[in-house]
Coordinates of C-alpha atoms in Angstrom, one line a residue:
Chain Y
X181 CA 129.3 114.7 130.6
X182 CA 129.1 111.8 129.8
X183 CA 127.7 113.2 126.5
X184 CA 130.4 115.7 126.1
X185 CA 133.2 112.9 126.3
X186 CA 131.6 110.6 123.5
X187 CA 131.3 113.8 121.8
X188 CA 135.4 114.5 122.3
X189 CA 135.8 110.7 121.6
X190 CA 133.7 111.2 118.1
X191 CA 136.0 114.2 117.3
X192 CA 139.0 112.4 117.9
X193 CA 137.9 109.8 116.1
X194 CA 136.5 111.7 113.2
X195 CA 140.3 113.8 112.8
X196 CA 142.2 110.2 113.2
X197 CA 140.0 109.1 110.3
X198 CA 140.9 112.4 108.4
X199 CA 144.5 112.4 108.7
X200 CA 144.5 108.5 107.9
X201 CA 145.6 108.6 105.0
X202 CA 148.1 111.0 104.8
X203 CA 150.3 109.2 107.7
X204 CA 150.0 105.5 105.8
X205 CA 150.6 107.7 102.9
X206 CA 154.3 108.0 104.6
X207 CA 154.6 104.2 104.7
X208 CA 153.8 104.0 100.9
X209 CA 150.7 104.8 98.5
X210 CA 150.4 100.3 99.1
X211 CA 149.2 101.0 102.7
X212 CA 146.5 103.7 101.4
X213 CA 145.3 101.2 98.9
X214 CA 145.1 98.3 101.6
X215 CA 143.1 100.9 104.0
X216 CA 140.5 101.2 101.0
X217 CA 140.8 97.6 100.4
X218 CA 139.8 97.1 104.5
X219 CA 136.9 99.9 104.0
X220 CA 135.5 97.6 100.8
X221 CA 135.5 94.8 103.4
X222 CA 133.4 96.6 106.1
X223 CA 131.1 97.8 103.4
X224 CA 130.6 94.1 102.4
X225 CA 130.7 92.7 105.8
X226 CA 127.8 95.5 106.8
X227 CA 125.8 93.9 103.8
X228 CA 126.5 90.2 104.8
X229 CA 125.4 91.0 108.2
X230 CA 121.8 91.8 107.4
X231 CA 121.2 88.2 105.6
X232 CA 123.7 86.3 108.0
X233 CA 123.2 88.7 111.3
X234 CA 119.6 90.0 111.6
X235 CA 118.1 87.5 109.6
X236 CA 119.9 84.2 110.2
X237 CA 120.5 83.2 107.0
X238 CA 123.6 81.7 106.5
X239 CA 124.8 82.4 102.7
X240 CA 128.1 81.4 102.0
X241 CA 127.7 82.8 98.2
X242 CA 127.5 86.6 98.8
X243 CA 130.4 87.5 97.0
X244 CA 128.5 86.8 93.8
X245 CA 126.5 90.4 94.6
X246 CA 130.5 91.9 94.8
X247 CA 131.3 90.3 91.2
X248 CA 127.7 91.3 89.7
X249 CA 128.1 95.3 91.1
X250 CA 132.0 95.2 89.7
X251 CA 131.2 93.7 86.3
X252 CA 127.9 96.0 86.1
X253 CA 130.5 98.9 86.4
X254 CA 133.3 97.4 84.2
X255 CA 130.9 97.2 81.4
X256 CA 129.6 100.1 81.4
X257 CA 132.8 102.3 82.0
X258 CA 135.4 100.6 79.7
X259 CA 136.2 100.4 76.2
X260 CA 135.4 97.0 76.4
X261 CA 131.8 97.7 75.2
X262 CA 133.2 101.5 74.5
X263 CA 130.5 102.6 77.2
X264 CA 131.5 105.1 79.7
X265 CA 129.1 106.5 81.8
X266 CA 129.5 108.3 85.0
X267 CA 129.9 106.7 88.6
X268 CA 127.0 108.5 89.8
X269 CA 124.7 106.8 87.1
X270 CA 126.3 102.9 87.2
X271 CA 126.5 102.8 91.2
X272 CA 122.4 102.6 91.1
X273 CA 122.6 100.4 88.8
X274 CA 125.0 98.1 90.5
X275 CA 123.2 97.9 93.3
X276 CA 120.0 97.6 91.7
X277 CA 121.3 94.7 89.0
X278 CA 122.3 93.2 92.6
X279 CA 119.4 93.3 94.3
X280 CA 118.0 91.8 91.2
X281 CA 120.1 89.0 91.7
X282 CA 119.5 88.8 95.3
X283 CA 116.1 87.9 94.8
X284 CA 116.5 85.4 92.2
X285 CA 118.5 83.7 95.0
X286 CA 116.0 84.3 97.8
X287 CA 113.2 83.1 95.7
X288 CA 114.0 79.4 95.4
X289 CA 115.6 79.7 98.6
X290 CA 112.7 80.5 101.0
X291 CA 112.2 77.8 102.5
X292 CA 115.7 76.4 103.4
X293 CA 117.6 77.4 106.4
X294 CA 120.7 76.6 108.2
X295 CA 123.6 74.2 105.9
X296 CA 120.9 73.7 103.1
X297 CA 120.8 77.3 102.2
X298 CA 124.4 77.8 102.8
X299 CA 124.9 74.8 100.2
X300 CA 122.3 76.2 97.8
X301 CA 124.1 79.5 98.1
X302 CA 127.5 78.7 98.0
X303 CA 126.4 77.0 94.4
X304 CA 125.0 80.2 93.4
X305 CA 128.3 82.3 94.1
X306 CA 130.0 79.5 91.9
X307 CA 127.3 79.5 89.3
X308 CA 128.1 83.5 89.4
X309 CA 131.9 83.3 89.3
X310 CA 131.6 80.1 86.1
X311 CA 129.3 82.7 84.3
X312 CA 131.6 85.2 84.3
X313 CA 134.6 82.8 83.4
X314 CA 131.8 81.3 80.4
X315 CA 130.6 84.5 79.2
X316 CA 132.7 85.4 76.1
X317 CA 131.3 82.7 73.9
X318 CA 129.3 82.9 71.6
X319 CA 129.2 86.7 71.9
X320 CA 131.6 88.2 74.1
X321 CA 129.9 89.8 77.3
X322 CA 132.6 89.2 80.0
X323 CA 135.5 88.6 78.1
X324 CA 135.9 85.7 80.4
X325 CA 139.1 84.6 82.3
X326 CA 140.9 87.4 81.3
X327 CA 138.6 90.1 82.8
X328 CA 137.9 93.8 81.8
X329 CA 141.1 96.0 81.8
X330 CA 141.2 99.8 81.7
X331 CA 137.9 100.5 83.7
X332 CA 137.4 104.1 84.2
X333 CA 138.2 106.0 87.3
X334 CA 135.7 108.0 89.6
X335 CA 135.4 111.5 88.0
X336 CA 133.8 114.3 90.2
X337 CA 133.9 117.3 88.1
X338 CA 137.6 118.1 87.1
X339 CA 139.0 116.1 89.8
X340 CA 140.4 112.4 88.5
X341 CA 140.3 109.7 90.8
X342 CA 143.0 108.2 89.1
X343 CA 145.7 111.2 89.6
X344 CA 147.4 113.3 92.1
X345 CA 146.1 116.6 92.5
X346 CA 147.3 119.5 94.3
X347 CA 145.0 121.0 97.2
X348 CA 146.7 124.1 99.5
X349 CA 149.8 122.7 98.7
X350 CA 149.1 119.2 99.7
X351 CA 149.3 116.2 97.3
X352 CA 146.8 114.1 97.1
X353 CA 146.8 110.6 95.7
X354 CA 144.2 108.6 93.7
X355 CA 143.8 106.0 96.7
X356 CA 143.4 108.7 98.7
X357 CA 140.6 110.3 97.2
X358 CA 139.3 106.7 96.5
X359 CA 139.7 106.9 100.6
X360 CA 137.5 109.7 101.7
X361 CA 135.0 108.4 99.6
X362 CA 134.9 105.3 101.0
X363 CA 135.0 107.0 104.1
X364 CA 131.6 109.1 103.1
X365 CA 129.5 105.6 101.5
X366 CA 130.7 103.7 104.6
X367 CA 129.1 106.4 106.9
X368 CA 126.0 106.0 105.0
X369 CA 125.7 102.4 105.4
X370 CA 126.5 102.5 108.7
X371 CA 123.6 104.4 109.4
X372 CA 121.4 103.0 107.3
X373 CA 122.0 99.7 109.1
X374 CA 121.6 101.4 112.3
X375 CA 118.3 102.7 111.3
X376 CA 117.3 99.4 109.7
X377 CA 117.8 97.3 112.8
X378 CA 115.5 99.7 114.9
X379 CA 112.7 99.7 112.6
X380 CA 109.8 98.1 112.0
X381 CA 111.5 95.6 109.2
X382 CA 114.5 95.4 111.3
X383 CA 112.6 93.3 114.0
X384 CA 111.0 91.1 111.6
X385 CA 114.1 90.1 110.7
X386 CA 115.6 89.3 113.8
X387 CA 112.0 87.8 114.5
X388 CA 112.3 85.1 111.8
X389 CA 115.9 84.2 112.8
X390 CA 114.6 83.6 116.5
X391 CA 111.5 81.8 115.4
X392 CA 110.3 81.5 111.9
X393 CA 107.1 79.6 112.8
X394 CA 106.3 81.8 115.5
X395 CA 107.4 84.5 113.2
X396 CA 104.1 83.6 110.6
X397 CA 101.7 83.6 113.0
X398 CA 102.6 87.0 114.9
X399 CA 101.9 88.0 110.9
X400 CA 105.1 88.5 109.3
X401 CA 105.0 87.4 105.8
X402 CA 108.5 85.7 106.1
X403 CA 108.3 85.3 102.3
X404 CA 108.6 88.8 101.4
X405 CA 110.5 89.9 104.5
X406 CA 113.4 87.3 103.7
X407 CA 113.7 88.2 100.2
X408 CA 114.0 91.7 101.3
X409 CA 116.8 90.6 103.4
X410 CA 118.5 89.1 100.8
X411 CA 117.8 92.3 98.4
X412 CA 119.0 94.4 100.7
X413 CA 122.0 92.4 101.6
X414 CA 122.6 92.3 97.6
X415 CA 123.0 95.6 97.2
X416 CA 125.1 96.6 99.7
X417 CA 127.5 94.1 97.7
X418 CA 126.4 95.6 94.8
X419 CA 127.4 98.8 95.4
X420 CA 131.0 98.1 96.8
X421 CA 131.6 95.6 93.5
X422 CA 131.3 99.0 92.0
X423 CA 133.8 101.0 93.8
X424 CA 136.2 98.1 93.6
X425 CA 135.8 97.7 89.8
X426 CA 136.7 101.6 89.6
X427 CA 139.5 101.3 92.3
X428 CA 141.4 98.0 90.8
X429 CA 140.7 99.6 87.3
X430 CA 140.6 95.5 86.3
X431 CA 138.0 92.7 86.8
X432 CA 138.3 89.1 86.8
X433 CA 136.4 86.3 87.5
X434 CA 139.0 85.3 90.0
X435 CA 138.6 88.2 92.6
X436 CA 135.2 86.4 93.2
X437 CA 136.4 82.8 94.6
X438 CA 134.4 80.9 97.3
X439 CA 137.3 82.2 99.8
X440 CA 136.4 85.5 99.5
X441 CA 133.0 84.7 100.6
X442 CA 134.2 82.9 103.0
X443 CA 136.4 86.0 104.5
X444 CA 133.4 87.7 104.5
X445 CA 131.5 85.6 106.4
X446 CA 134.5 85.1 108.8
X447 CA 134.5 88.8 109.1
X448 CA 130.8 89.1 110.4
X449 CA 131.1 85.8 112.7
X450 CA 134.7 86.8 114.1
X451 CA 133.4 90.6 115.0
X452 CA 129.8 89.4 116.3
X453 CA 127.1 88.5 114.1
X454 CA 124.1 91.1 114.3
X455 CA 126.1 93.9 116.0
X456 CA 127.3 96.8 113.9
X457 CA 130.6 97.8 115.5
X458 CA 131.0 94.4 116.1
X459 CA 131.0 93.4 112.2
X460 CA 133.3 96.8 111.4
X461 CA 135.7 95.9 114.4
X462 CA 136.0 91.7 112.0
X463 CA 136.4 93.3 109.1
X464 CA 139.5 95.9 109.8
X465 CA 141.1 93.2 111.2
X466 CA 140.5 90.2 109.3
X467 CA 141.4 92.9 106.4
X468 CA 144.8 94.2 107.9
X469 CA 146.1 91.6 109.4
X470 CA 147.1 89.2 106.4
X471 CA 148.5 92.4 104.8
X472 CA 150.2 92.9 108.1
X473 CA 151.9 89.4 108.2
X474 CA 152.5 89.7 104.4
X475 CA 155.1 92.6 105.0
X476 CA 156.7 91.4 108.2
X477 CA 157.0 87.5 108.2
X478 CA 159.5 87.8 105.7
X479 CA 161.7 89.8 107.5
X480 CA 161.3 88.6 110.7
X481 CA 162.6 85.2 109.5
X482 CA 165.2 86.8 107.8
X483 CA 166.7 88.2 111.2
X484 CA 166.0 85.5 113.2
X485 CA 168.1 82.7 110.8
X486 CA 169.1 84.5 107.8
X487 CA 167.4 83.1 105.2
X488 CA 163.9 82.5 104.9
X489 CA 162.8 79.1 106.2
X490 CA 158.8 78.8 105.1
X491 CA 157.4 80.9 102.3
X492 CA 155.4 83.8 103.8
X493 CA 152.8 82.8 102.1
X494 CA 152.1 79.3 103.9
X495 CA 153.2 80.6 107.2
X496 CA 150.8 83.9 106.9
X497 CA 147.8 81.6 106.0
X498 CA 148.9 79.3 109.1
X499 CA 149.3 82.3 111.6
X500 CA 145.6 83.5 110.1
X501 CA 144.2 80.1 110.5
X502 CA 145.3 79.7 114.2
X503 CA 144.2 82.9 115.1
X504 CA 140.3 82.5 113.5
X505 CA 141.0 78.8 115.7
X506 CA 142.0 80.6 119.0
X507 CA 139.1 83.5 118.9
X508 CA 136.7 81.5 118.2
X509 CA 137.5 79.0 120.9
X510 CA 138.1 82.1 123.6
X511 CA 135.0 84.5 121.8
X512 CA 132.8 82.3 120.1
X513 CA 130.4 84.9 120.3
X514 CA 133.1 86.9 118.1
X515 CA 135.4 89.9 119.5
X516 CA 132.4 92.5 120.0
X517 CA 129.1 90.4 119.9
X518 CA 125.5 91.7 119.7
X519 CA 124.3 91.3 123.7
X520 CA 121.7 89.0 122.6
X521 CA 123.8 86.8 121.0
X522 CA 126.3 86.6 123.7
X523 CA 123.8 85.4 126.1
X524 CA 122.5 82.9 123.8
X525 CA 126.3 81.4 123.0
X526 CA 127.3 81.5 126.4
X527 CA 124.5 80.2 129.1
X528 CA 122.7 77.8 126.6
X529 CA 119.5 77.6 126.4
X530 CA 117.9 75.1 128.9
X531 CA 115.1 73.6 126.6
Chain B
X1167 CA 71.5 87.6 120.2
X1168 CA 74.4 85.5 119.4
X1169 CA 76.4 85.8 116.1
X1170 CA 78.8 83.3 114.6
X1171 CA 82.6 84.6 114.8
X1172 CA 83.8 81.2 113.3
X1173 CA 82.4 78.4 111.6
X1174 CA 84.4 75.5 110.1
X1175 CA 82.7 73.0 108.3
X1176 CA 84.2 69.7 107.4
X1177 CA 87.6 70.1 108.1
X1178 CA 90.1 67.1 107.5
X1179 CA 93.6 66.5 107.9
X1180 CA 96.0 63.3 106.8
X1181 CA 99.3 62.5 107.5
X1182 CA 100.2 59.9 105.4
X1183 CA 98.1 57.0 106.5
X1184 CA 96.8 58.7 109.8
X1185 CA 93.4 60.8 109.1
X1186 CA 94.4 63.4 112.1
X1187 CA 91.3 65.3 111.4
X1188 CA 87.9 63.7 110.3
X1189 CA 84.9 66.2 108.6
X1190 CA 86.0 68.4 111.9
X1191 CA 83.2 71.2 112.2
X1192 CA 82.3 74.0 114.6
X1193 CA 80.9 76.8 115.4
X1194 CA 82.4 79.7 117.1
X1195 CA 79.8 82.6 118.7
X1196 CA 80.9 86.2 118.9
X1197 CA 82.4 87.2 122.5
X1198 CA 82.3 83.2 124.0
X1199 CA 85.2 81.3 125.6
X1200 CA 85.3 78.4 123.7
X1201 CA 87.0 75.1 124.5
X1202 CA 88.6 72.6 122.7
X1203 CA 89.5 69.0 124.8
X1204 CA 90.0 66.1 124.0
X1205 CA 92.3 63.2 124.9
X1206 CA 96.0 62.7 124.0
X1207 CA 96.3 62.6 120.0
X1208 CA 93.0 63.7 119.6
X1209 CA 93.8 66.2 117.0
X1210 CA 93.3 69.8 118.6
X1211 CA 96.6 71.1 117.9
X1212 CA 96.4 69.7 114.7
X1213 CA 93.3 72.1 114.5
X1214 CA 94.6 74.7 115.8
X1215 CA 97.8 74.4 113.0
X1216 CA 95.1 73.7 110.2
X1217 CA 93.1 76.6 111.4
X1218 CA 96.0 79.3 111.6
X1219 CA 97.5 78.5 108.0
X1220 CA 100.4 76.6 109.5
X1221 CA 99.5 73.1 108.1
X1222 CA 97.7 73.3 104.5
X1223 CA 94.2 71.3 105.2
X1224 CA 92.8 68.3 103.0
X1225 CA 89.3 69.5 102.6
X1226 CA 86.3 71.5 104.5
X1227 CA 86.8 75.5 104.7
X1228 CA 86.5 77.6 107.4
X1229 CA 84.4 81.1 107.7
X1230 CA 85.7 83.4 109.8
X1231 CA 83.5 87.1 110.3
X1232 CA 81.0 85.9 108.0
X1233 CA 84.0 85.6 105.1
X1234 CA 85.8 82.6 103.7
X1235 CA 88.9 82.7 105.5
X1236 CA 92.3 82.5 103.6
X1237 CA 94.3 79.5 105.2
X1238 CA 97.0 79.5 102.3
X1239 CA 99.4 81.0 105.2
X1240 CA 100.1 82.1 108.5
X1241 CA 100.5 85.7 108.0
X1242 CA 96.9 86.0 106.0
X1243 CA 95.1 84.6 109.0
X1244 CA 96.6 86.7 111.7
X1245 CA 95.5 89.6 109.2
X1246 CA 92.0 88.3 108.9
X1247 CA 92.1 88.8 113.1
X1248 CA 93.0 85.3 114.7
X1249 CA 96.0 85.2 116.6
X1250 CA 97.5 82.0 118.6
X1251 CA 99.5 81.0 120.9
X1252 CA 102.0 77.8 120.9
X1253 CA 101.5 74.7 123.0
X1254 CA 105.1 74.5 124.2
X1255 CA 105.5 78.6 124.0
X1256 CA 107.3 79.9 120.8
X1257 CA 108.8 83.5 122.0
X1258 CA 111.8 85.0 120.3
X1259 CA 113.7 84.2 123.2
X1260 CA 116.9 86.7 122.2
X1261 CA 114.7 89.6 121.7
X1262 CA 113.7 91.8 124.9
X1263 CA 109.7 91.3 126.3
X1264 CA 109.1 94.8 124.6
X1265 CA 110.1 93.7 121.4
X1266 CA 108.5 90.6 121.2
X1267 CA 104.8 92.8 121.8
X1268 CA 106.2 95.3 119.1
X1269 CA 106.8 92.5 116.4
X1270 CA 102.9 91.7 117.4
X1271 CA 102.4 95.0 115.5
X1272 CA 104.0 94.1 112.2
X1273 CA 100.6 93.1 110.4
X1274 CA 98.9 95.9 111.5
X1275 CA 101.5 98.5 110.6
X1276 CA 103.1 99.7 107.1
X1277 CA 106.8 101.7 107.3
X1278 CA 108.8 99.7 105.1
X1279 CA 112.9 100.2 104.2
X1280 CA 112.4 103.7 102.7
X1281 CA 110.4 105.0 105.4
X1282 CA 112.9 103.7 108.4
X1283 CA 116.4 104.9 106.3
X1284 CA 114.9 108.1 106.0
X1285 CA 113.4 108.1 109.6
X1286 CA 110.8 110.0 107.7
X1287 CA 107.7 111.3 110.4
X1288 CA 105.4 109.1 109.5
X1289 CA 107.7 106.2 110.4
X1290 CA 109.0 108.2 113.7
X1291 CA 104.9 108.2 114.6
X1292 CA 104.2 104.7 113.8
X1293 CA 107.4 103.3 115.5
X1294 CA 106.2 105.5 118.5
X1295 CA 102.5 103.9 118.5
X1296 CA 104.4 100.9 118.2
X1297 CA 106.1 101.3 121.3
X1298 CA 103.1 102.9 123.1
X1299 CA 101.1 99.4 122.3
X1300 CA 103.3 97.0 123.1
X1301 CA 104.0 98.9 126.4
X1302 CA 100.1 99.1 127.1
X1303 CA 99.4 95.4 126.1
X1304 CA 102.7 94.5 128.3
X1305 CA 100.5 96.2 131.6
X1306 CA 97.4 94.5 130.4
X1307 CA 99.2 91.1 130.7
X1308 CA 101.2 91.8 134.0
X1309 CA 104.8 91.8 132.7
X1310 CA 106.0 95.6 132.3
X1311 CA 108.4 95.0 134.8
X1312 CA 110.2 93.0 132.6
X1313 CA 109.7 94.8 129.3
X1314 CA 113.7 95.1 128.7
X1315 CA 114.7 91.8 129.9
X1316 CA 115.2 88.9 127.3
X1317 CA 111.9 86.8 126.6
X1318 CA 114.2 84.1 127.8
X1319 CA 114.3 85.0 130.5
X1320 CA 110.9 85.4 132.2
X1321 CA 109.4 82.5 134.3
X1322 CA 107.4 80.6 132.3
X1323 CA 104.0 81.6 133.8
X1324 CA 105.5 85.1 132.4
X1325 CA 106.4 83.9 129.1
X1326 CA 103.0 82.7 128.7
X1327 CA 101.8 86.2 129.4
X1328 CA 104.0 87.6 126.8
X1329 CA 102.8 85.0 124.1
X1330 CA 99.6 86.0 125.1
X1331 CA 100.8 90.0 124.7
X1332 CA 102.1 89.6 121.2
X1333 CA 99.2 87.6 120.0
X1334 CA 96.9 90.7 121.2
X1335 CA 99.4 93.4 119.6
X1336 CA 97.8 91.8 116.4
X1337 CA 94.4 93.2 117.1
X1338 CA 92.2 89.5 116.7
X1339 CA 89.4 89.1 117.2
X1340 CA 90.0 85.8 117.9
X1341 CA 92.5 84.7 120.5
X1342 CA 93.6 80.8 120.3
X1343 CA 95.6 79.5 123.5
X1344 CA 97.2 76.4 122.8
X1345 CA 97.3 75.0 126.2
X1346 CA 98.1 78.0 128.1
X1347 CA 98.1 76.6 131.2
X1348 CA 100.0 73.1 130.8
X1349 CA 102.7 73.4 133.3
X1350 CA 101.2 76.4 135.5
X1351 CA 100.9 75.8 139.1
X1352 CA 97.6 77.2 140.9
X1353 CA 98.3 80.4 141.5
X1354 CA 100.0 80.9 137.9
X1355 CA 96.6 79.2 136.6
X1356 CA 94.1 81.3 138.4
X1357 CA 96.1 84.6 137.7
X1358 CA 95.6 83.1 134.0
X1359 CA 91.9 82.5 134.2
X1360 CA 91.1 86.0 134.9
X1361 CA 93.0 86.8 132.5
X1362 CA 91.8 85.1 129.9
X1363 CA 88.3 86.6 131.3
X1364 CA 89.5 90.3 130.7
X1365 CA 90.4 89.7 127.4
X1366 CA 86.8 88.6 126.8
X1367 CA 85.2 91.1 128.5
X1368 CA 87.1 93.2 126.6
X1369 CA 85.3 91.9 123.4
X1370 CA 87.2 89.1 122.0
X1371 CA 86.2 85.8 121.4
X1372 CA 88.6 83.2 122.8
X1373 CA 89.0 79.3 121.4
X1374 CA 90.9 77.3 124.2
X1375 CA 92.4 73.8 123.8
X1376 CA 93.0 73.0 127.6
X1377 CA 93.9 69.5 129.3
X1378 CA 93.3 71.2 132.9
X1379 CA 89.4 70.0 132.4
X1380 CA 88.4 72.0 135.7
X1381 CA 89.9 75.2 133.8
X1382 CA 88.0 74.4 130.7
X1383 CA 85.0 73.5 132.2
X1384 CA 85.0 76.4 134.9
X1385 CA 85.6 79.0 132.2
X1386 CA 84.4 78.0 128.9
X1387 CA 81.0 78.6 127.4
X1388 CA 80.9 75.9 125.3
X1389 CA 83.1 73.1 124.9
X1390 CA 83.6 70.9 121.9
X1391 CA 85.4 67.4 122.0
X1392 CA 87.6 65.8 119.9
X1393 CA 88.2 62.2 119.7
X1394 CA 90.7 60.5 117.3
X1395 CA 90.4 63.3 115.0
X1396 CA 86.7 63.5 115.3
X1397 CA 84.2 65.8 117.3
X1398 CA 82.4 63.3 119.5
X1399 CA 80.4 66.1 121.4
X1400 CA 80.1 70.2 121.4
X1401 CA 77.6 71.9 123.8
X1402 CA 77.7 74.0 127.0
X1403 CA 80.1 72.1 129.8
X1404 CA 77.3 70.5 132.1
X1405 CA 76.2 68.4 128.8
X1406 CA 79.2 68.1 128.2
X1407 CA 80.6 66.6 131.5
X1408 CA 77.4 64.0 131.6
X1409 CA 77.9 62.9 127.9
X1410 CA 78.7 59.0 128.0
X1411 CA 80.7 59.0 124.5
X1412 CA 83.0 62.2 126.5
X1413 CA 82.9 60.0 129.8
X1414 CA 83.8 57.1 127.7
X1415 CA 86.5 58.8 125.7
X1416 CA 88.5 59.7 128.9
X1417 CA 88.0 56.9 130.9
X1418 CA 87.9 54.2 128.8
X1419 CA 84.6 51.4 128.7
X1420 CA 84.5 49.2 131.8
X1421 CA 84.6 46.0 129.2
X1422 CA 84.8 44.2 125.5

């Protein structure tokens, strides 16, 4: 009975996800784009969840891996170098390069924990961004602050992801195609996350988070296992970055500022560290709320006062910030906490 | 005919100006329960930490099962076959008891990221084996009924036993217990004694640091006494108990 219920629920959710872009499309293609970015945030949060949620390594520079993936895609599929590789070659390259970047960050920080690690990773994130900004001299690699333009969209056979095609009388726009692609990637990433969580490696990550010294004494090579967490998390970031570059058609360093790292971390923490579904929920809510506010704040003021009293941007961030504070006050373990974490926060250790 | 399992030769350890261990040499024979006692601050736990690779040593060497022991990192020591528990229990509090023991299997298993993601047949079989072995060990130490409870919700005595189960999961030749009876009541201590004897009867060697002199004297085959980082005695309990230097270390001299 329960099984049947679960299956019906799954089918309903699946159907909803399949028709979602067409429903949103009625409100405007912008909403499909916003949904796509929300899915990208979900992917990023799931990647960061491996580092922060499972292994307990506080990473404040995670967006750097997203940037690496985005730039790898931009440079290998744009007129900038005149290279135009297909996406299914570039995405794995992006994941690989990001993975290497993850290990480059991981290796010197292995002895650090908590706030110290946070500061180093924050610095790393900024270094990557500043590199992107300045690697236009003497050899122009990244095109500096101007960014890389005219990035190729995805192509699968005759289907171009930048154009609208008609399938069986249904207009399928570019963002809708990306939506379905992202959905498939998301499902794969969720499956990977779940499997890792219940594996020998996943247990080792949690053991390190719980007590590093005990983990060592129990025979875990903490150095390698931590590097693995950084590398896995970074690879997810790299793949997401590549998709971001293709969807956007343009990348520049200002997309990868510290705020973005903090945003992704907020999604993980708010949703519920270590719990895949919590992280997914956190990312979706935090990605959508600012956009919804963006579209409602100004009309609401016009209707109430007849003019705009507070700039929408200011009010948007104010509401957003207060919502974060309130959530942390009343649900400190996140919307949907991992049961282990919930217990930890609600009844503090008696030690 | 007894054979040597572990031989520490001239192990030293300094913390700044404090010489915590001075030239400590001990020999542990295969299959015995070896006790390490001494007053507070004598260097027992420091010796343990050096022996298990948690602290780098300053001089000396350790032979284990006839080979020099790689003390560069704790997981190498675990791999070589020394498992330990901690004086102030160090479990993975927010993992279940079963998971805690499953972590102990890490060093004897191999599945990596790819295996885990693809759920290959060998990975699944290994995972099943890990779980089965962990369940057996929970039965062995007597906390099987708490298998799915978080480790931090276990009673103190059960936590001690769980920590032993996790150590046993690494398939050690030598089980090193740091004050396992600390904070236990008489019933729990008696049960612990049965458990330690059982471990020895199953072919393992036990190194025991303990304050409870009665437990040590009753349980151990041989005992070493540390004072101010130096070994002052090493023999069977009856001889050590009568050693004037040991009595002096514990009670102090009458006059100076």
